[in-house]
Amino acid sequence: MSECIFCKIAKKQIPSDIVYEDEDIIAFKDINPGAPVHILIVPKVHISSLNELTDTELAGKMILAAKKVAKMYNINKSGYKLIVNTGEGAGQLVRHIHMHLLGGGDKNKWRIP
Ligand code: 5GP
Ligand code: ZN
């Protein structure tokens, strides 16, 4: 998927503010944040949406990476939200599976992606 923006970010072909990375996952700041902390948790392999995800281990790794990043940003106690938009009707704009991590400040002011 050479034209996929998140594949390009994962391969560091285009810049992003990377906050966490391991063998399978990359996490970077959303370019248009809806909350004081708004990070995208993205598997390095191209999977277009949750509908195409079958790897249970990778699914677990995404959630555990989100938990780590929440701790890094000190929002593990105050609270955070994980969102996986799936398909056009849910507003999934980038067709590479990603998990939004939102947290910090006043949750009533968050723009839910
Ligand atoms: P979706 O609506 O697909 O669930 O969310 C896609 C998210 O990706 C949006 O919140 C949008 O701001 C973010 N995004 C889109 N393009 C880029 C980019 O090139 N870099 C970064 N860091 N975020 C992006
Ligand atoms: Zn991709």
PDB file of N, CA, C and O and ligand atoms in Angstrom, residues 1 4-7 45-47 95-96, ligand 2:
ATOM      1  N   MET A   1       0.851  -1.204   0.000  1.00  0.00           N
ATOM      2  CA  MET A   1       0.000   0.000   0.000  1.00  0.00           C
ATOM      3  C   MET A   1       0.877   1.241   0.000  1.00  0.00           C
ATOM      4  O   MET A   1       0.995   1.953   0.998  1.00  0.00           O
ATOM      5  N   CYS A   4      -0.566   4.680   1.027  1.00  0.00           N
ATOM      6  CA  CYS A   4      -1.222   4.828   2.331  1.00  0.00           C
ATOM      7  C   CYS A   4      -0.383   5.728   3.251  1.00  0.00           C
ATOM      8  O   CYS A   4       0.788   5.476   3.510  1.00  0.00           O
ATOM      9  N   ILE A   5      -1.025   6.778   3.777  1.00  0.00           N
ATOM     10  CA  ILE A   5      -0.311   7.774   4.579  1.00  0.00           C
ATOM     11  C   ILE A   5       0.260   7.176   5.872  1.00  0.00           C
ATOM     12  O   ILE A   5       1.373   7.520   6.280  1.00  0.00           O
ATOM     13  N   PHE A   6      -0.478   6.258   6.509  1.00  0.00           N
ATOM     14  CA  PHE A   6       0.020   5.689   7.765  1.00  0.00           C
ATOM     15  C   PHE A   6       1.125   4.665   7.505  1.00  0.00           C
ATOM     16  O   PHE A   6       2.020   4.512   8.340  1.00  0.00           O
ATOM     17  N   CYS A   7       1.101   3.995   6.357  1.00  0.00           N
ATOM     18  CA  CYS A   7       2.247   3.144   5.982  1.00  0.00           C
ATOM     19  C   CYS A   7       3.486   4.015   5.793  1.00  0.00           C
ATOM     20  O   CYS A   7       4.581   3.665   6.234  1.00  0.00           O
ATOM     21  N   VAL A  45       1.977  -2.969   9.998  1.00  0.00           N
ATOM     22  CA  VAL A  45       1.483  -3.699   8.835  1.00  0.00           C
ATOM     23  C   VAL A  45       0.197  -3.034   8.340  1.00  0.00           C
ATOM     24  O   VAL A  45      -0.596  -2.523   9.144  1.00  0.00           O
ATOM     25  N   HIS A  46      -0.001  -3.021   7.030  1.00  0.00           N
ATOM     26  CA  HIS A  46      -1.206  -2.397   6.486  1.00  0.00           C
ATOM     27  C   HIS A  46      -2.417  -3.323   6.631  1.00  0.00           C
ATOM     28  O   HIS A  46      -2.475  -4.391   6.027  1.00  0.00           O
ATOM     29  N   ILE A  47      -3.372  -2.864   7.428  1.00  0.00           N
ATOM     30  CA  ILE A  47      -4.677  -3.528   7.572  1.00  0.00           C
ATOM     31  C   ILE A  47      -5.677  -2.395   7.438  1.00  0.00           C
ATOM     32  O   ILE A  47      -5.552  -1.373   8.129  1.00  0.00           O
ATOM     33  N   ARG A  95      -7.677   4.814   5.717  1.00  0.00           N
ATOM     34  CA  ARG A  95      -7.987   3.392   5.547  1.00  0.00           C
ATOM     35  C   ARG A  95      -6.813   2.499   5.914  1.00  0.00           C
ATOM     36  O   ARG A  95      -6.385   1.651   5.123  1.00  0.00           O
ATOM     37  N   HIS A  96      -6.282   2.764   7.080  1.00  0.00           N
ATOM     38  CA  HIS A  96      -5.246   1.927   7.710  1.00  0.00           C
ATOM     39  C   HIS A  96      -5.656   1.925   9.177  1.00  0.00           C
ATOM     40  O   HIS A  96      -5.728   3.007   9.798  1.00  0.00           O
TER      41      HIS A  96
HETATM   42 ZN    ZN B   2      -1.232   1.496   5.354  1.00  0.00          ZN
END
